[in-house]
Amino acid sequence: MEFKISKELIQELEQLIQSKNDVKLELLLNDMHHADIAEILDELEFDEATYIFKVLDSEKTAEILLELEDDLRENILSRLSPKEIAEELDELETNDAADIIAELSQDIKAEVISELQDVEHAKDIVELLRYDEDTAGGIMHKELVKVNENWNVLTCVKEMRIQAENISRVHSIYVVDDDGRLKGRLSLKDLLTTSTRTAISDVYIRKLNFVNVDTEDVEVARIMQKYDLEAIPVVDELGRLVGRITIDDIVDVIKDEADKDYQLAAGISQDVEADDSIMELTKARLPWLVLALLGGFITVRVLGLFEGAMLEHGKLFFFTPLIAAMAGNVGVQSSAIIVQGLANNTLSGSLFNRLVKEISLSLLNGLILASILFFGSHFLLNVEVIIGVIVTIALVSVIIIASLIGTFIPLLLDKFGIDPALATGPFITTSNDICGILIYFSIAKLVLGF
């Protein structure tokens, strides 16, 4: 059953903190999952959260640290000494420890590293800190099980037992040569069903997927998703095995990328959260709102070019919001499909075929919608037939143009290395609004001659 925070639980915790009943407090929380405790701490006052954090043992609190909101984690870490922080990091896997150290100031970072008890653990953390956080090297674990291709099965099993002591989950057994270069992987089934004297070189699987330390994390996610991998090895420039990336790391990458694309599509230019300051939220939202405002000015200017039509054919202006809205909606739909295809690497076929398909689709949708609009405007709104014809022709034209803009803008942005998710936000909506209004009144002027 999923954990739910109750008002009674929060009150009980607050009372235990006030009475400094550490024994009962620890007894109450020890059986809870670290993610649930992190959720509880986010609901408490900062001083109360810090008090609980210091009551629990470091084996528990180390995992809790990873689940806390950024602000609360930063505040709690600021209350801990470098030695206390090091005690927490000694309980974590290398990539998780490196992520937390990366959040510290430069001075504190050096002190914390010097306080780490496990020298090899400290070396691994320092190595990970050298990689960009958005690369395979930045998200990989150093903990893994590897065997030498020159060993036999018996030696392999003995070494695996030693290595596995410091690993929470063993996804794969990797095979390397004497220089540490990745050669393949070992099947656990083959290991169990093969004679102990058999050489590993005779049974290991040579074909396997791997990534380089500089491979972007989103590309790693794509590869793991495509081949249904629970883990993937990471090699350096010389082909040496330096780490592995597991599925839980990739879930975080996918979530972060989805959040980023969603915010970008909504017209938010920076990674922000609801609890961020007003100034941070303003800086993230304002640029695209300014763009939308400028787009509005251009739209007004376009309408001004057809001022004469307002006096002679006032009913034309009643359909202006409809044309603009349809242009924006169609553009967003088209761009969303392309952006999704680019993200999943599922776009196939030539650009010409995509053009033909998009025109056919938009033409079909446009004709259906135009028919509904024509009969609706004539029988329900008593609009003149000539006005109805102009609006329906404009609607079909606008839908086709908007769908083409929505298709090509993401492809163009992607070609120039710009996140195509940008094309599903205010940018595409504003540009299609302007194009839609211009097309609408241009057709009206051509037909009516004003």
Tab-separated table of C-alpha atoms in Angstrom:
chain	number	residue	atom	x	y	z
A	1	MET	CA	0.000	0.000	0.000
A	2	GLU	CA	1.302	3.449	-0.892
A	3	PHE	CA	2.438	5.584	2.013
A	4	LYS	CA	0.279	8.602	2.869
A	5	ILE	CA	1.191	11.396	5.279
A	6	SER	CA	-1.513	12.022	7.843
A	7	LYS	CA	-2.078	15.047	10.042
A	8	GLU	CA	-1.932	12.770	13.088
A	9	LEU	CA	1.533	11.482	12.100
A	10	ILE	CA	2.912	15.010	11.688
A	11	GLN	CA	1.492	16.027	15.068
A	12	GLU	CA	2.973	12.951	16.747
A	13	LEU	CA	6.400	13.673	15.253
A	14	GLU	CA	6.243	17.310	16.334
A	15	GLN	CA	5.390	16.256	19.906
A	16	LEU	CA	8.271	13.756	20.015
A	17	ILE	CA	10.660	16.429	18.740
A	18	GLN	CA	9.472	18.936	21.349
A	19	SER	CA	9.887	16.393	24.153
A	20	LYS	CA	13.244	15.274	22.645
A	21	ASN	CA	12.126	11.649	22.799
A	22	ASP	CA	14.815	10.388	20.396
A	23	VAL	CA	14.292	6.714	21.183
A	24	LYS	CA	10.605	6.697	20.290
A	25	LEU	CA	11.246	8.990	17.324
A	26	GLU	CA	13.838	6.603	15.903
A	27	LEU	CA	11.598	3.608	16.599
A	28	LEU	CA	8.720	5.261	14.723
A	29	LEU	CA	10.761	6.134	11.625
A	30	ASN	CA	13.195	3.224	11.343
A	31	ASP	CA	10.729	0.885	9.631
A	32	MET	CA	9.726	3.502	7.055
A	33	HIS	CA	11.196	3.670	3.573
A	34	HIS	CA	13.743	6.467	3.112
A	35	ALA	CA	11.618	8.060	0.365
A	36	ASP	CA	8.643	8.249	2.759
A	37	ILE	CA	10.789	9.841	5.471
A	38	ALA	CA	12.030	12.407	2.950
A	39	GLU	CA	8.408	13.222	2.134
A	40	ILE	CA	7.713	13.710	5.839
A	41	LEU	CA	10.727	15.993	6.301
A	42	ASP	CA	9.517	18.186	3.447
A	43	GLU	CA	6.282	18.730	5.391
A	44	LEU	CA	7.994	19.733	8.658
A	45	GLU	CA	9.596	22.995	9.689
A	46	PHE	CA	13.265	23.228	8.780
A	47	ASP	CA	14.511	22.948	12.387
A	48	GLU	CA	12.281	19.921	12.989
A	49	ALA	CA	13.487	18.234	9.801
A	50	THR	CA	17.109	18.839	10.783
A	51	TYR	CA	16.476	17.430	14.269
A	52	ILE	CA	15.047	14.185	12.848
A	53	PHE	CA	17.891	13.939	10.359
A	54	LYS	CA	20.452	14.035	13.167
A	55	VAL	CA	18.573	11.458	15.253
A	56	LEU	CA	18.614	8.759	12.570
A	57	ASP	CA	21.773	6.796	11.713
A	58	SER	CA	23.810	7.722	8.653
A	59	GLU	CA	22.918	4.498	6.797
A	60	LYS	CA	19.300	5.690	6.766
A	61	THR	CA	19.876	9.428	6.348
A	62	ALA	CA	22.266	8.961	3.420
A	63	GLU	CA	19.421	7.547	1.327
A	64	ILE	CA	17.044	10.213	2.637
A	65	LEU	CA	19.379	12.952	1.392
A	66	LEU	CA	18.903	11.808	-2.186
A	67	GLU	CA	15.116	12.082	-1.957
A	68	LEU	CA	14.881	15.524	-0.338
A	69	GLU	CA	13.856	18.667	-2.185
A	70	ASP	CA	16.914	20.682	-3.240
A	71	ASP	CA	16.286	23.576	-0.837
A	72	LEU	CA	15.798	21.352	2.200
A	73	ARG	CA	18.856	19.233	1.348
A	74	GLU	CA	20.947	22.388	0.990
A	75	ASN	CA	19.745	23.694	4.352
A	76	ILE	CA	20.386	20.403	6.149
A	77	LEU	CA	23.867	20.068	4.654
A	78	SER	CA	24.649	23.605	5.798
A	79	ARG	CA	24.014	22.466	9.402
A	80	LEU	CA	26.382	19.498	9.144
A	81	SER	CA	30.140	19.569	9.557
A	82	PRO	CA	32.383	18.283	6.718
A	83	LYS	CA	33.010	15.147	8.795
A	84	GLU	CA	29.267	14.531	9.255
A	85	ILE	CA	28.639	15.017	5.541
A	86	ALA	CA	31.478	12.588	4.756
A	87	GLU	CA	29.854	9.982	7.027
A	88	GLU	CA	26.681	10.275	4.956
A	89	LEU	CA	28.561	9.977	1.665
A	90	ASP	CA	30.471	6.888	2.817
A	91	GLU	CA	27.111	5.075	2.809
A	92	LEU	CA	26.211	6.056	-0.757
A	93	GLU	CA	27.229	4.735	-4.150
A	94	THR	CA	29.785	6.851	-5.970
A	95	ASN	CA	27.500	8.652	-8.411
A	96	ASP	CA	25.004	9.604	-5.676
A	97	ALA	CA	27.822	10.832	-3.442
A	98	ALA	CA	29.306	12.818	-6.331
A	99	ASP	CA	25.925	14.470	-7.016
A	100	ILE	CA	25.695	15.700	-3.427
A	101	ILE	CA	29.315	16.901	-3.282
A	102	ALA	CA	28.755	18.827	-6.513
A	103	GLU	CA	26.137	20.922	-4.699
A	104	LEU	CA	28.623	22.055	-2.022
A	105	SER	CA	30.840	25.133	-2.118
A	106	GLN	CA	34.417	24.645	-3.299
A	107	ASP	CA	35.931	24.994	0.204
A	108	ILE	CA	33.486	22.593	1.871
A	109	LYS	CA	33.815	20.166	-1.038
A	110	ALA	CA	37.569	19.755	-0.471
A	111	GLU	CA	37.094	19.285	3.292
A	112	VAL	CA	34.381	16.668	2.826
A	113	ILE	CA	36.492	14.661	0.373
A	114	SER	CA	39.432	14.703	2.811
A	115	GLU	CA	37.146	13.325	5.552
A	116	LEU	CA	35.976	10.312	3.540
A	117	GLN	CA	37.132	7.104	5.236
A	118	ASP	CA	37.316	4.865	2.171
A	119	VAL	CA	40.221	6.106	0.043
A	120	GLU	CA	39.136	4.162	-3.062
A	121	HIS	CA	35.606	5.485	-2.648
A	122	ALA	CA	36.994	9.028	-2.448
A	123	LYS	CA	39.107	8.512	-5.593
A	124	ASP	CA	36.076	7.262	-7.518
A	125	ILE	CA	34.002	10.265	-6.420
A	126	VAL	CA	36.715	12.711	-7.457
A	127	GLU	CA	36.927	11.012	-10.854
A	128	LEU	CA	33.171	11.338	-11.400
A	129	LEU	CA	33.262	15.037	-10.501
A	130	ARG	CA	35.468	15.631	-13.557
A	131	TYR	CA	32.696	14.666	-15.972
A	132	ASP	CA	29.890	16.916	-17.130
A	133	GLU	CA	26.681	16.092	-15.256
A	134	ASP	CA	24.762	15.606	-18.518
A	135	THR	CA	27.074	12.883	-19.846
A	136	ALA	CA	27.396	9.151	-19.267
A	137	GLY	CA	30.455	9.824	-17.108
A	138	GLY	CA	28.432	12.181	-14.940
A	139	ILE	CA	25.662	9.694	-14.131
A	140	MET	CA	27.564	6.388	-14.043
A	141	HIS	CA	28.360	4.231	-11.014
A	142	LYS	CA	31.903	3.088	-10.357
A	143	GLU	CA	30.601	0.019	-8.518
A	144	LEU	CA	30.438	-3.008	-10.824
A	145	VAL	CA	31.533	-6.629	-11.170
A	146	LYS	CA	34.258	-7.367	-13.727
A	147	VAL	CA	36.356	-10.415	-14.465
A	148	ASN	CA	39.461	-11.012	-16.546
A	149	GLU	CA	39.140	-12.921	-19.820
A	150	ASN	CA	42.207	-15.004	-18.847
A	151	TRP	CA	40.615	-16.390	-15.657
A	152	ASN	CA	38.787	-19.695	-15.411
A	153	VAL	CA	35.284	-20.058	-13.991
A	154	LEU	CA	36.472	-20.971	-10.480
A	155	THR	CA	38.701	-17.886	-10.154
A	156	CYS	CA	35.932	-15.800	-11.629
A	157	VAL	CA	33.400	-16.895	-8.992
A	158	LYS	CA	35.847	-16.209	-6.140
A	159	GLU	CA	36.572	-12.689	-7.410
A	160	MET	CA	32.898	-11.975	-8.039
A	161	ARG	CA	32.060	-12.776	-4.416
A	162	ILE	CA	34.618	-10.229	-3.227
A	163	GLN	CA	33.486	-7.493	-5.633
A	164	ALA	CA	29.760	-8.039	-5.030
A	165	GLU	CA	30.082	-7.224	-1.306
A	166	ASN	CA	30.036	-3.486	-2.055
A	167	ILE	CA	27.298	-3.569	-4.687
A	168	SER	CA	23.585	-3.395	-3.914
A	169	ARG	CA	22.496	-5.014	-7.198
A	170	VAL	CA	24.453	-7.014	-9.759
A	171	HIS	CA	22.943	-6.466	-13.212
A	172	SER	CA	25.790	-7.761	-15.342
A	173	ILE	CA	29.230	-9.340	-15.155
A	174	TYR	CA	31.654	-7.560	-17.469
A	175	VAL	CA	34.747	-9.127	-19.031
A	176	VAL	CA	37.960	-7.114	-19.506
A	177	ASP	CA	41.482	-7.817	-20.730
A	178	ASP	CA	44.725	-7.249	-18.822
A	179	ASP	CA	44.605	-3.516	-19.648
A	180	GLY	CA	41.045	-3.122	-18.401
A	181	ARG	CA	39.511	-2.801	-21.870
A	182	LEU	CA	35.932	-3.991	-22.143
A	183	LYS	CA	35.691	-7.257	-24.096
A	184	GLY	CA	32.165	-8.490	-23.413
A	185	ARG	CA	29.825	-9.755	-20.720
A	186	LEU	CA	29.327	-13.020	-18.911
A	187	SER	CA	26.021	-14.846	-18.643
A	188	LEU	CA	25.218	-16.023	-15.137
A	189	LYS	CA	23.582	-19.110	-16.633
A	190	ASP	CA	26.783	-20.015	-18.512
A	191	LEU	CA	28.782	-19.435	-15.369
A	192	LEU	CA	26.611	-21.832	-13.348
A	193	THR	CA	26.430	-24.563	-15.978
A	194	THR	CA	30.084	-24.580	-17.068
A	195	SER	CA	32.967	-26.546	-15.608
A	196	THR	CA	35.033	-24.633	-13.045
A	197	ARG	CA	38.155	-25.227	-15.148
A	198	THR	CA	36.672	-23.633	-18.278
A	199	ALA	CA	38.378	-20.440	-19.397
A	200	ILE	CA	36.207	-17.317	-19.328
A	201	SER	CA	37.443	-16.480	-22.834
A	202	ASP	CA	35.604	-19.556	-24.102
A	203	VAL	CA	32.173	-18.653	-22.712
A	204	TYR	CA	31.772	-14.881	-22.484
A	205	ILE	CA	29.491	-12.973	-24.894
A	206	ARG	CA	31.499	-10.639	-27.089
A	207	LYS	CA	28.644	-8.591	-28.496
A	208	LEU	CA	27.223	-5.994	-26.104
A	209	ASN	CA	26.056	-2.386	-26.036
A	210	PHE	CA	28.205	0.228	-24.333
A	211	VAL	CA	28.587	4.013	-24.240
A	212	ASN	CA	31.516	6.417	-23.971
A	213	VAL	CA	32.046	8.667	-20.952
A	214	ASP	CA	31.244	11.699	-23.139
A	215	THR	CA	27.971	10.300	-24.534
A	216	GLU	CA	25.055	12.607	-23.664
A	217	ASP	CA	22.735	11.241	-20.994
A	218	VAL	CA	19.660	11.521	-23.260
A	219	GLU	CA	21.444	9.402	-25.872
A	220	VAL	CA	22.233	6.819	-23.179
A	221	ALA	CA	18.536	6.801	-22.277
A	222	ARG	CA	17.592	6.258	-25.928
A	223	ILE	CA	19.978	3.309	-26.297
A	224	MET	CA	18.824	1.650	-23.078
A	225	GLN	CA	15.190	2.158	-24.026
A	226	LYS	CA	15.713	0.760	-27.529
A	227	TYR	CA	17.441	-2.414	-26.350
A	228	ASP	CA	15.496	-2.852	-23.067
A	229	LEU	CA	18.668	-2.721	-20.972
A	230	GLU	CA	18.710	-2.705	-17.184
A	231	ALA	CA	22.334	-1.527	-17.187
A	232	ILE	CA	24.946	-0.452	-19.706
A	233	PRO	CA	28.757	-0.311	-19.331
A	234	VAL	CA	30.701	2.928	-19.804
A	235	VAL	CA	34.165	3.033	-21.373
A	236	ASP	CA	36.783	5.782	-21.643
A	237	GLU	CA	38.617	6.986	-24.749
A	238	LEU	CA	40.880	3.901	-24.687
A	239	GLY	CA	37.979	1.480	-24.414
A	240	ARG	CA	38.665	0.723	-20.734
A	241	LEU	CA	35.696	-0.156	-18.538
A	242	VAL	CA	35.219	2.727	-16.074
A	243	GLY	CA	31.642	2.369	-14.851
A	244	ARG	CA	28.063	1.356	-15.493
A	245	ILE	CA	24.722	3.110	-15.745
A	246	THR	CA	21.613	1.458	-14.304
A	247	ILE	CA	17.960	1.848	-15.169
A	248	ASP	CA	17.156	3.932	-12.071
A	249	ASP	CA	19.674	6.546	-13.218
A	250	ILE	CA	18.046	6.643	-16.640
A	251	VAL	CA	14.557	7.051	-15.173
A	252	ASP	CA	15.830	10.242	-13.519
A	253	VAL	CA	17.274	11.441	-16.839
A	254	ILE	CA	14.003	10.768	-18.677
A	255	LYS	CA	12.001	12.558	-15.974
A	256	ASP	CA	14.302	15.584	-15.964
A	257	GLU	CA	14.225	15.797	-19.757
A	258	ALA	CA	10.422	15.486	-19.814
A	259	ASP	CA	10.081	18.221	-17.182
A	260	LYS	CA	12.438	20.462	-19.158
A	261	ASP	CA	10.570	19.919	-22.450
A	262	TYR	CA	7.203	20.448	-20.767
A	263	GLN	CA	8.327	23.766	-19.291
A	264	LEU	CA	9.893	24.842	-22.572
A	265	ALA	CA	6.692	23.987	-24.433
A	266	ALA	CA	4.763	26.090	-21.907
A	267	GLY	CA	7.057	29.057	-22.513
A	268	ILE	CA	9.308	28.716	-19.465
A	269	SER	CA	12.935	29.219	-20.433
A	270	GLN	CA	14.620	27.976	-17.237
A	271	ASP	CA	14.316	24.938	-14.987
A	272	VAL	CA	12.126	26.211	-12.144
A	273	GLU	CA	9.726	24.782	-9.576
A	274	ALA	CA	6.559	26.108	-7.956
A	275	ASP	CA	8.370	26.852	-4.689
A	276	ASP	CA	11.099	28.981	-6.307
A	277	SER	CA	11.267	32.701	-5.573
A	278	ILE	CA	9.117	35.230	-7.435
A	279	MET	CA	12.234	36.663	-9.083
A	280	GLU	CA	13.384	33.265	-10.390
A	281	LEU	CA	9.906	32.452	-11.709
A	282	THR	CA	9.669	35.872	-13.347
A	283	LYS	CA	13.025	35.453	-15.115
A	284	ALA	CA	11.883	32.064	-16.421
A	285	ARG	CA	8.472	33.185	-17.659
A	286	LEU	CA	8.941	36.791	-18.771
A	287	PRO	CA	11.038	36.285	-21.959
A	288	TRP	CA	8.337	34.275	-23.702
A	289	LEU	CA	5.562	36.528	-22.436
A	290	VAL	CA	7.441	39.466	-23.969
A	291	LEU	CA	7.685	37.485	-27.226
A	292	ALA	CA	3.944	36.815	-27.125
A	293	LEU	CA	3.323	40.519	-26.495
A	294	LEU	CA	5.503	41.479	-29.478
A	295	GLY	CA	3.611	38.930	-31.544
A	296	GLY	CA	0.399	40.599	-30.434
A	297	PHE	CA	1.703	43.965	-31.587
A	298	ILE	CA	2.534	42.485	-34.996
A	299	THR	CA	-0.941	40.959	-35.206
A	300	VAL	CA	-2.502	44.356	-34.448
A	301	ARG	CA	-0.307	45.888	-37.125
A	302	VAL	CA	-1.431	43.252	-39.637
A	303	LEU	CA	-5.065	43.986	-38.792
A	304	GLY	CA	-4.359	47.677	-39.297
A	305	LEU	CA	-3.389	46.975	-42.881
A	306	PHE	CA	-6.990	45.898	-43.509
A	307	GLU	CA	-8.688	48.737	-41.637
A	308	GLY	CA	-10.864	49.545	-44.623
A	309	ALA	CA	-12.470	46.114	-44.473
A	310	MET	CA	-13.783	46.824	-40.983
A	311	LEU	CA	-16.114	49.521	-42.305
A	312	GLU	CA	-17.317	47.644	-45.352
A	313	HIS	CA	-17.351	44.041	-44.096
A	314	GLY	CA	-17.515	44.129	-40.305
A	315	LYS	CA	-18.541	40.477	-39.996
A	316	LEU	CA	-15.092	39.425	-41.203
A	317	PHE	CA	-13.642	40.500	-37.880
A	318	PHE	CA	-15.982	38.243	-35.911
A	319	PHE	CA	-14.044	35.246	-37.276
A	320	THR	CA	-10.575	36.641	-36.486
A	321	PRO	CA	-10.224	34.867	-33.078
A	322	LEU	CA	-11.404	31.590	-34.642
A	323	ILE	CA	-8.835	31.719	-37.461
A	324	ALA	CA	-6.003	32.664	-35.078
A	325	ALA	CA	-6.959	29.930	-32.578
A	326	MET	CA	-7.157	27.225	-35.256
A	327	ALA	CA	-3.781	28.259	-36.669
A	328	GLY	CA	-2.167	28.058	-33.231
A	329	ASN	CA	-3.788	24.740	-32.321
A	330	VAL	CA	-2.895	23.017	-35.606
A	331	GLY	CA	0.676	24.278	-35.393
A	332	VAL	CA	1.086	22.972	-31.844
A	333	GLN	CA	-0.354	19.568	-32.804
A	334	SER	CA	1.983	19.190	-35.788
A	335	SER	CA	5.060	20.332	-33.891
A	336	ALA	CA	4.254	18.065	-30.934
A	337	ILE	CA	4.278	14.995	-33.214
A	338	ILE	CA	7.617	15.982	-34.767
A	339	VAL	CA	9.211	16.860	-31.417
A	340	GLN	CA	8.113	13.506	-30.008
A	341	GLY	CA	9.553	11.721	-33.039
A	342	LEU	CA	12.869	13.572	-32.708
A	343	ALA	CA	13.046	12.789	-28.979
A	344	ASN	CA	12.349	9.079	-29.543
A	345	ASN	CA	14.397	8.893	-32.754
A	346	THR	CA	11.402	7.391	-34.558
A	347	LEU	CA	11.186	9.778	-37.528
A	348	SER	CA	11.730	7.882	-40.750
A	349	GLY	CA	11.316	8.473	-44.468
A	350	SER	CA	12.309	11.391	-46.672
A	351	LEU	CA	11.407	15.014	-46.058
A	352	PHE	CA	9.361	15.033	-49.288
A	353	ASN	CA	7.215	12.098	-48.117
A	354	ARG	CA	6.657	13.824	-44.786
A	355	LEU	CA	5.635	16.978	-46.671
A	356	VAL	CA	3.108	15.080	-48.791
A	357	LYS	CA	1.704	13.299	-45.749
A	358	GLU	CA	1.360	16.528	-43.761
A	359	ILE	CA	-0.372	18.330	-46.633
A	360	SER	CA	-2.775	15.404	-47.138
A	361	LEU	CA	-3.581	15.208	-43.440
A	362	SER	CA	-4.100	18.958	-43.032
A	363	LEU	CA	-6.191	19.118	-46.218
A	364	LEU	CA	-8.507	16.365	-44.956
A	365	ASN	CA	-8.858	17.959	-41.521
A	366	GLY	CA	-9.274	21.398	-43.073
A	367	LEU	CA	-12.089	20.286	-45.396
A	368	ILE	CA	-14.008	18.610	-42.562
A	369	LEU	CA	-13.635	21.618	-40.252
A	370	ALA	CA	-14.392	24.072	-43.060
A	371	SER	CA	-17.633	22.236	-43.888
A	372	ILE	CA	-18.736	22.404	-40.273
A	373	LEU	CA	-17.811	26.097	-40.125
A	374	PHE	CA	-19.591	26.988	-43.378
A	375	PHE	CA	-22.927	25.408	-42.482
A	376	GLY	CA	-22.704	26.556	-38.881
A	377	SER	CA	-22.000	30.166	-39.792
A	378	HIS	CA	-24.729	30.218	-42.457
A	379	PHE	CA	-27.568	28.529	-40.560
A	380	LEU	CA	-26.733	29.484	-36.973
A	381	LEU	CA	-25.126	32.919	-37.375
A	382	ASN	CA	-26.909	34.064	-40.547
A	383	VAL	CA	-23.611	34.980	-42.193
A	384	GLU	CA	-23.680	35.855	-45.894
A	385	VAL	CA	-22.657	33.056	-48.239
A	386	ILE	CA	-19.723	35.041	-49.662
A	387	ILE	CA	-18.346	35.676	-46.146
A	388	GLY	CA	-18.830	31.992	-45.318
A	389	VAL	CA	-16.912	30.994	-48.447
A	390	ILE	CA	-14.047	33.367	-47.586
A	391	VAL	CA	-13.809	32.052	-44.027
A	392	THR	CA	-13.855	28.388	-45.080
A	393	ILE	CA	-11.229	28.902	-47.799
A	394	ALA	CA	-9.088	30.797	-45.301
A	395	LEU	CA	-9.527	28.080	-42.689
A	396	VAL	CA	-8.329	25.329	-45.043
A	397	SER	CA	-5.382	27.475	-46.156
A	398	VAL	CA	-4.453	28.387	-42.580
A	399	ILE	CA	-4.586	24.762	-41.413
A	400	ILE	CA	-2.272	23.646	-44.222
A	401	ILE	CA	0.240	26.464	-43.637
A	402	ALA	CA	0.154	26.069	-39.844
A	403	SER	CA	0.753	22.320	-40.073
A	404	LEU	CA	3.716	22.877	-42.383
A	405	ILE	CA	5.180	25.489	-40.033
A	406	GLY	CA	4.616	23.122	-37.113
A	407	THR	CA	6.431	20.378	-39.014
A	408	PHE	CA	9.441	22.254	-40.327
A	409	ILE	CA	10.249	24.571	-37.416
A	410	PRO	CA	11.157	21.679	-35.013
A	411	LEU	CA	13.234	20.019	-37.760
A	412	LEU	CA	15.020	23.310	-38.433
A	413	LEU	CA	15.699	23.941	-34.740
A	414	ASP	CA	17.016	20.407	-34.315
A	415	LYS	CA	19.340	20.836	-37.292
A	416	PHE	CA	20.913	23.915	-35.666
A	417	GLY	CA	21.280	22.220	-32.278
A	418	ILE	CA	18.359	24.031	-30.585
A	419	ASP	CA	15.937	22.047	-28.445
A	420	PRO	CA	12.955	21.369	-30.792
A	421	ALA	CA	10.587	21.410	-27.791
A	422	LEU	CA	10.830	25.175	-28.169
A	423	ALA	CA	8.603	24.831	-31.246
A	424	THR	CA	5.616	23.542	-29.238
A	425	GLY	CA	5.411	26.656	-27.067
A	426	PRO	CA	4.521	30.336	-27.532
A	427	PHE	CA	6.954	30.629	-30.456
A	428	ILE	CA	4.903	28.402	-32.762
A	429	THR	CA	1.571	29.703	-31.445
A	430	THR	CA	2.496	33.357	-31.954
A	431	SER	CA	3.971	32.852	-35.432
A	432	ASN	CA	0.937	30.882	-36.578
A	433	ASP	CA	-1.454	33.488	-35.174
A	434	ILE	CA	0.240	36.171	-37.290
A	435	CYS	CA	0.332	33.985	-40.410
A	436	GLY	CA	-3.287	32.969	-39.919
A	437	ILE	CA	-4.572	36.531	-39.697
A	438	LEU	CA	-2.491	37.624	-42.687
A	439	ILE	CA	-3.717	34.720	-44.840
A	440	TYR	CA	-7.341	35.259	-43.781
A	441	PHE	CA	-7.531	38.941	-44.711
A	442	SER	CA	-5.424	38.501	-47.819
A	443	ILE	CA	-7.977	35.992	-49.127
A	444	ALA	CA	-10.822	38.293	-48.092
A	445	LYS	CA	-9.207	41.231	-49.887
A	446	LEU	CA	-8.660	39.123	-53.004
A	447	VAL	CA	-12.326	38.013	-53.085
A	448	LEU	CA	-14.028	41.232	-51.975
A	449	GLY	CA	-11.576	43.684	-53.483
A	450	PHE	CA	-11.439	46.199	-50.607
